[in-house]
Amino acid sequence: MPLESLTQIAFSDPALHAKGLFIGGEWLPGRGIPVINPSTAEQLAEVADASVADAMNAVASAQTAAAGWRATPPRQRAEVLRRWFGLMTDHAEDLAMLISLENGKSLTDARGEVAYAAEFFRWYAEEAVRIAGEFRQAPSGANHILVDHDPIGIAVLITPWNFPAAMATRKIGPALAAGCTVILKPASETPLTAYAMARLGAMAGVPAGVVNVITTSQPGPVVNAMLADPRVRKLSFTGSTGVGRVLIAEAARTVVSCSMELGGNAPFLVFDDADLDAALDGAMIAKMRNAGEACTAANRFYVQAGIHDAFVAGLTKRMAALKVGPGTDPATQVGPMITTKAVAKIDRLVRDAVAGGANVTTGGMPLPGSGYYYPPTVIENVSANAEIAREEIFGPVAPVYRFDSEAQAITLANATEYGLAAYVYSRDLSRALRVGKGIETGMVAINRGLMSDPAAPFGGAKQSGLGREGGVTGIMEYLEPKYFAVNF
Ligand code: NAP
């Protein structure tokens, strides 16, 4: 029997049911934003709706806490993050259930997300004490160059609904490690996970005002007001390219530093010499993690002519065997989409492809009943001009295209404004690396269906973003280098 409401969760700590704004270490009660369970289309909870004035209070709290947090020794900041990692791990099952309820993803995916999310705190606990500077002689020999790093200042963090925990920790971890205070604005669809994590942060010893969390039904005015405030020096956004473009323009007014993790349209290339079973295993992960609702999700499968038919047959068999159902049902492999609008978009893209001559080998129609379900779907013989080749599908649909030569595969892979992630399958490693170099993305997975790793720089080229999260470079997004010209 799947869980369908919050009250059915036996939280080890009932305090994790938080629904108010979290500002300056205080919980401010409120209502106004319904949270819907996509598995049932029923309301789960209602959270507070922040006004512009609430957002300004959050900025003031972040400012009040800034000097103390900046002066906190890196080792102490690291220990707070390490404790937060530990608490997330201790409460992993509670958090996974919450994610599954408000996002709809399967419990397996939700557990995977919690582990991934917590790792950003552990990784940045380790990086907090390794912020390197520089000291060297100037080429002229006249003086020395000393480079130190300051925390950049108050950071506004905006996150999407598809990874409610990990997209938040991927920003909060490096920001706190660098000595910044933050205001997190999670997506309206999935605020409960962010509030539960804020509770755990307070338990871990995050001082009042260092992390503030606000939800709002008017993200435009609320975020714009924060960006217009000269105390705010950083915007880190994860979401669609469309909203990212608007926010870059808004941040330009006050020259706020921007990190942008935007949309993707990942190509998945399979060459004739690939290990077919390995390519199918990888395809299932790259396509079906989070039921396809991932920015790195394989969006276009380009398969070389010699292996094409066997790949389509194998993918169809695996996709057709997946069990679709409510996220919290332990038997579910594919949960619902986030909203009915998301289902309608997927349906439109599939219909357009079919109208252009594509053939559906499994799935292909929204599922009836309550909840927002679309089945695992494979379509072959898709036209390169179909809308589905240009738009992010964000759902469990795998369009397969045929190619002949390596040069053609690279040209097809690059025929998009996006440049986040790509996948290459070939037994010839030099070919895979050569193709990977030719693809205009920030990340390439070779003979692997998964690339996300807190220890690696995650981010996109072209219109998929600016900057990187994770890895040793991720912390630099929250630091301002300061150069001293020194005579000694
Ligand atoms: P979205 O519509 O762009 O929303 C993302 C966040 O921005 C939400 O918190 C949203 O708040 C907020 N927002 C919306 N309009 C805003 C405005 N005018 N000013 C300020 N904030 C605003 O994206 P989404 O549908 O939640 O997420 C899916 C997208 O995220 C996909 O394109 C996916 O590829 C991308 N994504 C990228 C990465 C990456 O690392 N590159 C990772 C995950 C997802 P509300 O919820 O209140 O509207």
Coordinates of N, CA, C and O in Angstrom, one line a residue, residues 156-264:
V156 N 21.6 34.5 -3.3 CA 20.2 34.1 -3.5 C 20.3 32.8 -4.3 O 20.9 32.8 -5.4
L157 N 19.7 31.8 -3.8 CA 19.8 30.4 -4.4 C 18.4 30.0 -4.9 O 17.4 30.0 -4.1
I158 N 18.2 29.7 -6.2 CA 16.9 29.4 -6.7 C 16.9 28.0 -7.3 O 17.8 27.7 -8.1
T159 N 16.0 27.1 -6.9 CA 16.1 25.7 -7.3 C 14.8 25.2 -7.9 O 13.8 25.7 -7.6
P160 N 15.0 24.1 -8.8 CA 13.8 23.6 -9.4 C 13.2 22.4 -8.6 O 13.7 22.0 -7.6
W161 N 12.1 21.8 -9.2 CA 11.4 20.8 -8.4 C 12.0 19.4 -8.7 O 11.6 18.4 -8.0
N162 N 12.8 19.2 -9.7 CA 13.1 17.8 -10.1 C 14.1 17.1 -9.2 O 14.1 15.9 -9.1
F163 N 15.0 17.9 -8.5 CA 15.8 17.3 -7.5 C 15.7 18.3 -6.3 O 16.6 19.1 -6.0
P164 N 14.6 18.1 -5.5 CA 14.4 19.1 -4.4 C 15.5 19.2 -3.4 O 15.7 20.3 -2.8
A165 N 16.2 18.1 -3.1 CA 17.2 18.1 -2.1 C 18.6 18.4 -2.7 O 19.3 19.3 -2.3
A166 N 18.9 17.8 -3.8 CA 20.3 17.9 -4.4 C 20.6 19.2 -5.0 O 21.7 19.7 -4.9
M167 N 19.6 19.8 -5.6 CA 19.8 21.1 -6.2 C 20.1 22.2 -5.1 O 20.8 23.2 -5.3
A168 N 19.5 22.0 -3.9 CA 19.7 22.9 -2.8 C 21.1 22.7 -2.2 O 21.8 23.6 -2.0
T169 N 21.4 21.4 -1.9 CA 22.7 21.2 -1.2 C 23.9 21.5 -2.2 O 24.9 21.9 -1.7
R170 N 23.7 21.4 -3.5 CA 24.8 21.7 -4.4 C 25.1 23.2 -4.4 O 26.2 23.6 -4.8
K171 N 24.2 24.0 -3.9 CA 24.4 25.4 -3.8 C 24.8 25.8 -2.3 O 25.7 26.5 -2.1
I172 N 24.0 25.3 -1.4 CA 24.3 25.7 0.0 C 25.6 25.2 0.5 O 26.4 25.9 1.2
G173 N 26.0 24.0 0.1 CA 27.3 23.4 0.5 C 28.5 24.3 0.2 O 29.2 24.8 1.1
P174 N 28.7 24.7 -1.1 CA 29.8 25.5 -1.4 C 29.7 26.9 -0.9 O 30.7 27.6 -0.5
A175 N 28.4 27.5 -0.8 CA 28.2 28.8 -0.3 C 28.7 28.9 1.2 O 29.4 29.8 1.5
L176 N 28.2 27.9 2.0 CA 28.6 28.0 3.4 C 30.1 27.7 3.6 O 30.7 28.3 4.4
A177 N 30.6 26.8 2.8 CA 32.0 26.5 2.9 C 32.9 27.7 2.6 O 33.9 28.0 3.2
A178 N 32.4 28.6 1.7 CA 33.1 29.8 1.3 C 32.9 30.9 2.3 O 33.7 31.9 2.2
G179 N 32.0 30.8 3.2 CA 31.7 31.8 4.2 C 30.6 32.8 3.8 O 30.5 33.8 4.4
C180 N 29.7 32.4 2.9 CA 28.6 33.2 2.5 C 27.4 32.8 3.3 O 27.2 31.7 3.7
T181 N 26.4 33.8 3.4 CA 25.1 33.5 4.0 C 24.1 33.5 2.8 O 24.4 34.1 1.8
V182 N 23.0 32.7 2.9 CA 22.2 32.5 1.8 C 20.7 32.6 2.0 O 20.2 32.5 3.2
I183 N 19.9 32.9 1.0 CA 18.5 32.8 1.0 C 18.1 31.8 -0.1 O 18.4 32.0 -1.3
L184 N 17.5 30.7 0.3 CA 17.1 29.7 -0.7 C 15.6 29.8 -1.0 O 14.8 30.0 -0.1
K185 N 15.3 29.9 -2.3 CA 13.9 29.9 -2.8 C 13.7 28.6 -3.6 O 14.0 28.5 -4.7
P186 N 13.1 27.6 -2.9 CA 12.9 26.3 -3.6 C 11.7 26.5 -4.6 O 10.9 27.4 -4.5
A187 N 11.5 25.5 -5.5 CA 10.3 25.5 -6.4 C 9.0 25.4 -5.6 O 9.0 24.7 -4.6
S188 N 8.0 26.0 -6.1 CA 6.7 25.9 -5.4 C 6.1 24.5 -5.3 O 5.4 24.2 -4.4
E189 N 6.5 23.7 -6.3 CA 5.9 22.3 -6.3 C 6.5 21.4 -5.2 O 5.9 20.5 -4.8
T190 N 7.8 21.7 -4.8 CA 8.5 20.8 -3.9 C 9.2 21.6 -2.7 O 10.4 21.5 -2.6
P191 N 8.4 22.3 -1.9 CA 9.0 23.1 -0.9 C 9.3 22.3 0.4 O 10.1 22.7 1.2
L192 N 8.6 21.2 0.6 CA 8.7 20.5 1.9 C 10.0 19.9 2.2 O 10.5 19.9 3.3
T193 N 10.7 19.4 1.1 CA 12.0 18.9 1.3 C 13.0 20.0 1.8 O 13.8 19.8 2.7
A194 N 12.9 21.2 1.1 CA 13.8 22.3 1.5 C 13.6 22.7 2.9 O 14.6 22.9 3.7
Y195 N 12.3 22.8 3.4 CA 12.1 23.2 4.8 C 12.6 22.1 5.7 O 13.1 22.4 6.8
A196 N 12.4 20.8 5.4 CA 12.9 19.7 6.3 C 14.4 19.8 6.4 O 15.0 19.6 7.4
M197 N 15.1 20.1 5.3 CA 16.5 20.2 5.3 C 17.0 21.4 6.1 O 18.0 21.3 6.8
A198 N 16.2 22.5 6.1 CA 16.6 23.6 6.9 C 16.5 23.3 8.4 O 17.3 23.7 9.2
R199 N 15.5 22.5 8.8 CA 15.4 22.0 10.2 C 16.7 21.2 10.5 O 17.2 21.4 11.6
L200 N 17.1 20.3 9.6 CA 18.3 19.5 9.9 C 19.5 20.4 10.0 O 20.4 20.2 10.8
G201 N 19.6 21.5 9.2 CA 20.7 22.4 9.2 C 20.8 23.1 10.6 O 21.9 23.2 11.2
A202 N 19.6 23.5 11.1 CA 19.6 24.2 12.4 C 20.1 23.2 13.5 O 20.9 23.5 14.4
M203 N 19.6 21.9 13.4 CA 20.1 20.9 14.3 C 21.6 20.7 14.2 O 22.3 20.3 15.2
A204 N 22.1 20.9 13.0 CA 23.6 20.6 12.8 C 24.4 21.8 13.3 O 25.6 21.7 13.3
G205 N 23.7 22.9 13.7 CA 24.5 24.0 14.2 C 24.7 25.2 13.2 O 25.5 26.1 13.5
V206 N 23.9 25.2 12.1 CA 24.0 26.4 11.2 C 23.4 27.6 12.0 O 22.3 27.5 12.5
P207 N 24.2 28.6 12.2 CA 23.7 29.8 13.0 C 22.5 30.4 12.4 O 22.4 30.4 11.2
A208 N 21.7 31.1 13.2 CA 20.5 31.8 12.7 C 20.9 32.8 11.6 O 21.9 33.5 11.8
G209 N 20.1 32.8 10.6 CA 20.3 33.8 9.5 C 21.3 33.4 8.4 O 21.4 34.0 7.4
V210 N 22.1 32.3 8.7 CA 23.1 31.9 7.7 C 22.4 31.2 6.5 O 22.8 31.4 5.4
V211 N 21.4 30.4 6.8 CA 20.5 29.8 5.8 C 19.1 30.2 6.0 O 18.5 30.0 7.1
N212 N 18.5 30.9 5.1 CA 17.1 31.4 5.2 C 16.4 30.7 4.0 O 16.9 30.5 2.9
V213 N 15.1 30.2 4.2 CA 14.4 29.6 3.2 C 13.0 30.2 3.1 O 12.3 30.4 4.1
I214 N 12.7 30.7 1.8 CA 11.3 31.3 1.6 C 10.7 30.7 0.4 O 11.3 30.4 -0.6
T215 N 9.4 30.4 0.5 CA 8.6 30.0 -0.7 C 7.7 31.1 -1.1 O 7.2 31.9 -0.2
T216 N 7.4 31.3 -2.3 CA 6.5 32.4 -2.8 C 5.8 32.0 -4.0 O 6.3 31.2 -4.9
S217 N 4.6 32.6 -4.1 CA 3.8 32.3 -5.4 C 4.1 33.4 -6.4 O 3.6 33.4 -7.5
Q218 N 4.9 34.4 -6.0 CA 5.3 35.4 -7.0 C 6.8 35.5 -7.1 O 7.4 36.4 -6.6
P219 N 7.4 34.4 -7.8 CA 8.9 34.4 -7.8 C 9.5 35.6 -8.5 O 10.6 36.1 -8.0
G220 N 8.9 36.1 -9.5 CA 9.5 37.2 -10.3 C 9.7 38.5 -9.4 O 10.9 38.8 -9.1
P221 N 8.6 39.0 -8.8 CA 8.8 40.2 -8.0 C 9.7 40.0 -6.8 O 10.5 40.8 -6.4
V222 N 9.5 38.8 -6.1 CA 10.3 38.6 -4.9 C 11.8 38.4 -5.2 O 12.6 39.0 -4.5
V223 N 12.1 37.7 -6.3 CA 13.5 37.5 -6.6 C 14.1 38.8 -7.1 O 15.2 39.2 -6.8
N224 N 13.4 39.5 -8.0 CA 13.9 40.8 -8.5 C 14.2 41.8 -7.4 O 15.2 42.5 -7.4
A225 N 13.3 41.8 -6.3 CA 13.5 42.8 -5.2 C 14.8 42.4 -4.5 O 15.6 43.3 -4.1
M226 N 15.1 41.1 -4.4 CA 16.3 40.7 -3.7 C 17.6 41.1 -4.5 O 18.6 41.6 -4.0
L227 N 17.4 40.9 -5.9 CA 18.6 41.2 -6.7 C 18.8 42.7 -6.8 O 20.0 43.1 -7.0
A228 N 17.8 43.5 -6.6 CA 18.0 44.9 -6.6 C 18.6 45.5 -5.4 O 19.1 46.6 -5.3
D229 N 18.7 44.7 -4.3 CA 19.3 45.1 -3.0 C 20.8 45.0 -3.1 O 21.3 43.9 -3.4
P230 N 21.5 46.1 -2.9 CA 23.0 46.0 -3.0 C 23.7 45.1 -2.1 O 24.8 44.7 -2.3
R231 N 23.0 44.6 -1.0 CA 23.6 43.7 -0.1 C 23.8 42.3 -0.8 O 24.6 41.5 -0.3
V232 N 22.9 42.0 -1.8 CA 23.0 40.7 -2.4 C 24.0 40.7 -3.5 O 24.0 41.6 -4.4
R233 N 25.0 39.8 -3.5 CA 26.1 39.8 -4.5 C 26.2 38.6 -5.3 O 27.0 38.5 -6.2
K234 N 25.3 37.6 -5.1 CA 25.4 36.4 -5.9 C 24.0 35.8 -6.2 O 23.1 35.8 -5.3
L235 N 23.8 35.4 -7.4 CA 22.6 34.6 -7.7 C 23.1 33.3 -8.3 O 23.9 33.2 -9.2
S236 N 22.6 32.2 -7.7 CA 22.8 30.9 -8.3 C 21.5 30.3 -8.6 O 20.6 30.1 -7.7
F237 N 21.2 30.0 -9.9 CA 19.9 29.6 -10.3 C 20.0 28.2 -11.0 O 20.9 28.0 -11.8
T238 N 19.2 27.3 -10.7 CA 19.0 26.1 -11.5 C 17.6 26.0 -11.9 O 16.6 26.1 -11.1
G239 N 17.4 25.9 -13.2 CA 16.0 25.8 -13.8 C 16.1 25.9 -15.3 O 17.1 25.6 -15.9
S240 N 15.0 26.4 -15.9 CA 14.9 26.4 -17.3 C 15.7 27.5 -17.9 O 16.0 28.6 -17.3
T241 N 16.1 27.3 -19.2 CA 16.9 28.4 -19.9 C 16.1 29.7 -20.0 O 16.6 30.8 -19.9
G242 N 14.8 29.5 -20.2 CA 13.9 30.7 -20.4 C 14.0 31.6 -19.1 O 14.2 32.8 -19.2
V243 N 13.8 31.0 -18.0 CA 13.8 31.8 -16.7 C 15.2 32.3 -16.5 O 15.4 33.4 -16.0
G244 N 16.2 31.5 -16.8 CA 17.6 31.9 -16.6 C 17.9 33.1 -17.4 O 18.6 34.0 -16.8
R245 N 17.5 33.2 -18.6 CA 17.8 34.4 -19.4 C 17.2 35.7 -18.8 O 17.8 36.7 -18.7
V246 N 15.9 35.5 -18.2 CA 15.3 36.7 -17.6 C 16.1 37.1 -16.4 O 16.3 38.3 -16.1
L247 N 16.6 36.1 -15.6 CA 17.3 36.4 -14.4 C 18.7 37.0 -14.6 O 19.1 37.9 -13.9
I248 N 19.3 36.6 -15.7 CA 20.6 37.2 -16.1 C 20.4 38.7 -16.4 O 21.2 39.5 -15.9
A249 N 19.3 39.0 -17.1 CA 19.1 40.4 -17.4 C 18.8 41.2 -16.2 O 19.2 42.3 -16.0
E250 N 18.0 40.6 -15.2 CA 17.7 41.2 -14.0 C 18.9 41.5 -13.1 O 19.1 42.6 -12.6
A251 N 19.8 40.5 -13.1 CA 21.0 40.6 -12.3 C 22.0 41.6 -12.9 O 22.8 42.2 -12.1
A252 N 21.8 41.9 -14.2 CA 22.7 42.9 -14.8 C 22.6 44.3 -14.2 O 23.5 45.1 -14.2
R253 N 21.3 44.6 -13.7 CA 21.1 45.9 -13.2 C 22.0 46.3 -12.1 O 22.4 47.4 -11.9
T254 N 22.2 45.3 -11.2 CA 23.1 45.6 -10.1 C 24.4 44.8 -10.2 O 25.2 44.7 -9.2
V255 N 24.7 44.3 -11.4 CA 25.9 43.6 -11.7 C 26.2 42.5 -10.6 O 27.3 42.4 -10.0
V256 N 25.1 41.7 -10.4 CA 25.3 40.5 -9.5 C 25.9 39.4 -10.2 O 25.5 39.1 -11.3
S257 N 26.8 38.7 -9.5 CA 27.5 37.5 -10.1 C 26.5 36.4 -10.3 O 25.7 36.1 -9.4
C258 N 26.5 35.8 -11.5 CA 25.5 34.7 -11.8 C 26.1 33.4 -12.0 O 27.1 33.3 -12.8
S259 N 25.6 32.4 -11.4 CA 25.9 31.0 -11.8 C 24.5 30.4 -12.3 O 23.5 30.6 -11.6
M260 N 24.6 29.8 -13.4 CA 23.3 29.4 -14.1 C 23.4 27.9 -14.5 O 24.3 27.5 -15.3
E261 N 22.6 27.1 -14.0 CA 22.5 25.6 -14.4 C 21.1 25.5 -15.1 O 20.1 25.5 -14.4
L262 N 21.2 25.5 -16.4 CA 19.9 25.6 -17.2 C 19.5 24.3 -17.9 O 20.0 23.2 -17.5
G263 N 18.7 24.4 -18.9 CA 18.2 23.2 -19.5 C 19.2 22.5 -20.4 O 20.3 22.9 -20.6
G264 N 18.8 21.3 -20.8 CA 19.6 20.4 -21.6 C 18.9 19.8 -22.7 O 17.6 19.9 -22.8

